[in-house]
Tab-separated table of C-alpha atoms in Angstrom:
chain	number	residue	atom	x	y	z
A	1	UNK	CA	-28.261	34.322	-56.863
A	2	UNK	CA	-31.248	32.120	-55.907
A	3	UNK	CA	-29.302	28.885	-56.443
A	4	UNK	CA	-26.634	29.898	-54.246
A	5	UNK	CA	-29.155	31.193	-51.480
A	6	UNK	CA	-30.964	27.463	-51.660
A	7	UNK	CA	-27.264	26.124	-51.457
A	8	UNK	CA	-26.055	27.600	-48.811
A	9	UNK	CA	-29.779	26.757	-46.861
A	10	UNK	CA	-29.289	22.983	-47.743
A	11	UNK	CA	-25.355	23.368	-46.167
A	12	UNK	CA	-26.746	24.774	-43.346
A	13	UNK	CA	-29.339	22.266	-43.007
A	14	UNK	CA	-26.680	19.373	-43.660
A	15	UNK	CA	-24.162	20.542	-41.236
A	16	UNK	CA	-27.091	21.337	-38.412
A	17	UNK	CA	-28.137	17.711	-39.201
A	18	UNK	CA	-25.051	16.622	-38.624
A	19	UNK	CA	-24.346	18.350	-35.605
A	20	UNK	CA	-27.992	17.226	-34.286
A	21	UNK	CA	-26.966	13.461	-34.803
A	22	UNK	CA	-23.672	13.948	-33.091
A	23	UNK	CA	-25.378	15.749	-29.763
A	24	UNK	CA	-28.114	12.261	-30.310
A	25	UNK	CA	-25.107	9.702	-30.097
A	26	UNK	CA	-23.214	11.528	-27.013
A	27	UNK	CA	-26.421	11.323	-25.336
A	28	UNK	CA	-26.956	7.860	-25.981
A	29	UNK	CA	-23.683	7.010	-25.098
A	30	UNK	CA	-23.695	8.428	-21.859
A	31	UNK	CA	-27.337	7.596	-21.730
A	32	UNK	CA	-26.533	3.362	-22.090
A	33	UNK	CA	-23.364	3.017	-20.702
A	34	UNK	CA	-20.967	5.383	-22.100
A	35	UNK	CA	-20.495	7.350	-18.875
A	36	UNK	CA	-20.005	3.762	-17.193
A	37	UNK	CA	-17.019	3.004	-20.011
A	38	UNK	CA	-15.921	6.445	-19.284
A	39	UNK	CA	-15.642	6.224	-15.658
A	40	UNK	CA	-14.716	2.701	-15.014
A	41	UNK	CA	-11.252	3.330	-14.052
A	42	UNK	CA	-11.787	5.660	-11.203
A	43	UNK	CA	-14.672	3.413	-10.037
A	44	UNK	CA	-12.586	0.458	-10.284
A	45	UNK	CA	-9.695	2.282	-7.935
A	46	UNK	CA	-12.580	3.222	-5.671
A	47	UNK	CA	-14.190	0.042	-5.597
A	48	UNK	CA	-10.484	-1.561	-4.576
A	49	UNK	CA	-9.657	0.586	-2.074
A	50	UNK	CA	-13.557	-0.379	-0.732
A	51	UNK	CA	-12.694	-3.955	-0.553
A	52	UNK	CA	-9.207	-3.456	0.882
A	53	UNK	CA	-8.826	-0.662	3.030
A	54	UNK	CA	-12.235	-0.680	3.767
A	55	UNK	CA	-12.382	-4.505	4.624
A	56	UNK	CA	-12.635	-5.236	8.497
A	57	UNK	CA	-10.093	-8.297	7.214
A	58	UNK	CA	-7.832	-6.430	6.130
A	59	UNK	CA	-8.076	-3.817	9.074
A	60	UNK	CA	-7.427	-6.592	11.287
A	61	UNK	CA	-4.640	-8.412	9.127
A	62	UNK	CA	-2.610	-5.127	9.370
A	63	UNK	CA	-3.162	-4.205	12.759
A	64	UNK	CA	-1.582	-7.720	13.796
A	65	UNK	CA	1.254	-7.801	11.232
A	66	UNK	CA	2.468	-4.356	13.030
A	67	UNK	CA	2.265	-5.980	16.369
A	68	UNK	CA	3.843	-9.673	14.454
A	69	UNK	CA	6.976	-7.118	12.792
A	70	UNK	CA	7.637	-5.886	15.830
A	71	UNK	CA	7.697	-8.973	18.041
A	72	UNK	CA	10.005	-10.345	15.461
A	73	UNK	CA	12.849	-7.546	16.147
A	74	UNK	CA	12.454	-8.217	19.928
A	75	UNK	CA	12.881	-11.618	19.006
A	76	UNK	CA	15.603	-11.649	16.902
A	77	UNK	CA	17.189	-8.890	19.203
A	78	UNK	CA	16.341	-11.154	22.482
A	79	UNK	CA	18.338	-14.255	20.679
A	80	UNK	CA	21.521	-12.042	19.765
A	81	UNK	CA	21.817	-11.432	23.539
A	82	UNK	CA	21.510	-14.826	24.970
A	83	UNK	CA	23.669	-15.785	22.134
A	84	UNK	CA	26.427	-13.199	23.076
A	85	UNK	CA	26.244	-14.385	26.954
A	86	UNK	CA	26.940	-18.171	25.775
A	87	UNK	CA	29.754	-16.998	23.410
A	88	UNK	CA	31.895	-15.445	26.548
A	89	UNK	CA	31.969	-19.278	27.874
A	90	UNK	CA	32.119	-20.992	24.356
A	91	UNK	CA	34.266	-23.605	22.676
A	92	UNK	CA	36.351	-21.717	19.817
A	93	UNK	CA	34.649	-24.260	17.357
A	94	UNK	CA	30.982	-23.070	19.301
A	95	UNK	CA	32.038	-19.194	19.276
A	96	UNK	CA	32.571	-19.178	15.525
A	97	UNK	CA	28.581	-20.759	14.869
A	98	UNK	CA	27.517	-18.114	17.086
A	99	UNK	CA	29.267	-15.181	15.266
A	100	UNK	CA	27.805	-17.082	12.205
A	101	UNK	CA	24.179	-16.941	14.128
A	102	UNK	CA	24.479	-13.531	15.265
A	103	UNK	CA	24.831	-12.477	12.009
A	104	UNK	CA	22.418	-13.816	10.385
A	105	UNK	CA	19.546	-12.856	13.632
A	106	UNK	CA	21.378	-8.866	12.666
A	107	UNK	CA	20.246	-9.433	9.012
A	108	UNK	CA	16.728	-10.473	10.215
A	109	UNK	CA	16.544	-7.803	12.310
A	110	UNK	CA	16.874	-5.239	10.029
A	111	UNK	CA	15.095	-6.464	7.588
A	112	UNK	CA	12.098	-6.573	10.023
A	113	UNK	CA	13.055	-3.069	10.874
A	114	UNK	CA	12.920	-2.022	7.201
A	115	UNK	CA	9.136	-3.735	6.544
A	116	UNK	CA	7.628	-2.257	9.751
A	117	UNK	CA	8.899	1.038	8.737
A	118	UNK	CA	7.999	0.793	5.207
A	119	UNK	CA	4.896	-0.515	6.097
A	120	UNK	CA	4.405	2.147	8.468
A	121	UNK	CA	4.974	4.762	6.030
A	122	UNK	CA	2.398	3.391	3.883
A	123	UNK	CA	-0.719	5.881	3.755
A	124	UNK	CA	-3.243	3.285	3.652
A	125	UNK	CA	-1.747	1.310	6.751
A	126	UNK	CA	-0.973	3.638	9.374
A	127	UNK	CA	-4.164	4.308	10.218
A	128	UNK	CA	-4.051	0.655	11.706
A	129	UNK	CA	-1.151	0.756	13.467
A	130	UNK	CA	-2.275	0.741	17.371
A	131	UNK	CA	-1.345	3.750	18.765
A	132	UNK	CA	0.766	2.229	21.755
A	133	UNK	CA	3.025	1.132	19.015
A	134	UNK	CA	6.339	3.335	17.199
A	135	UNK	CA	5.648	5.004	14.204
A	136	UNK	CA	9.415	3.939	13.201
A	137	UNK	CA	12.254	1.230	14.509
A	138	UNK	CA	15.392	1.930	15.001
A	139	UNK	CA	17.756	0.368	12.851
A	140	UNK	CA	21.003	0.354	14.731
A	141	UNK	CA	19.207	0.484	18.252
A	142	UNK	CA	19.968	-2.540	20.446
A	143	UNK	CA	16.728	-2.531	22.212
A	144	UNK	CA	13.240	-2.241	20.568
A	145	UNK	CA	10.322	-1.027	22.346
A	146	UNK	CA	7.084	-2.276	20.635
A	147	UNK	CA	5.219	0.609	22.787
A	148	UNK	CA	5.634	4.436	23.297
């Protein structure tokens, strides 16, 4: 009976050891660098969103590339109308590179449209959207506004 009481005070011993030198490494883990390891993900997303979002460049960059999407469906809408008067007066051979002009200006136009609004939509650009301009474009309007 004496043997097994000294046994089962050495297991206790071993497994309180153990469990002692297991608390020791966490704590030097977390101590020197594990909780950096650990963390280094979320402080990485952080960090980016510092140096983009955060970024007076990049404020500025998306600010003007609303203002730049914008102008370029007034643009392409502005040459689909001049080309449209010139087509009433045009040469059948002159009509058909017009239709083949107007076209192509529609495709631009919407796919200005669809960045602006996609862009738009975009949580970490919209706050730098000046707030004269839409929050959306109109797809099948035949006028753009770039101010409310």
């Amino acid at each position: 009976m004496g043997q097994v009481r000294e046994g089962a005070r050495w297991g206790t011993w071993a497994v309180g050891g153990v469990i002692g030198l297991a608390v020791l490494y966490f704590i030097g883990v977390f101590a020197f660098g594990g909780a950096a390891w650990v963390t280094a993900p979320f402080r990485g997303a952080e960090e980016q969103r510092d140096n983009t979002v955060g970024s007076g460049e990049f404020r500025q960059t998306t600010y003007e590339e609303f203002f730049d999407l914008c102008a370029a469906v007034q643009n392409a809408e502005g040459t689909i109308k001049v080309l449209q008067q010139e087509r009433k007066t045009a040469s059948e051979t002159r009509a058909t590179q017009i239709d083949q002009s107007i076209t192509a200006l529609k495709a631009t136009r919407i796919e200005s449209v669809n960045t602006y609004n996609s862009k738009a939509a975009q949580e970490h650009r919209a706050p730098f959207r000046d707030k004269d301009l839409p929050n959306r474009l109109d797809p099948a309007a035949e006028h753009t506004t770039c101010t409310n």
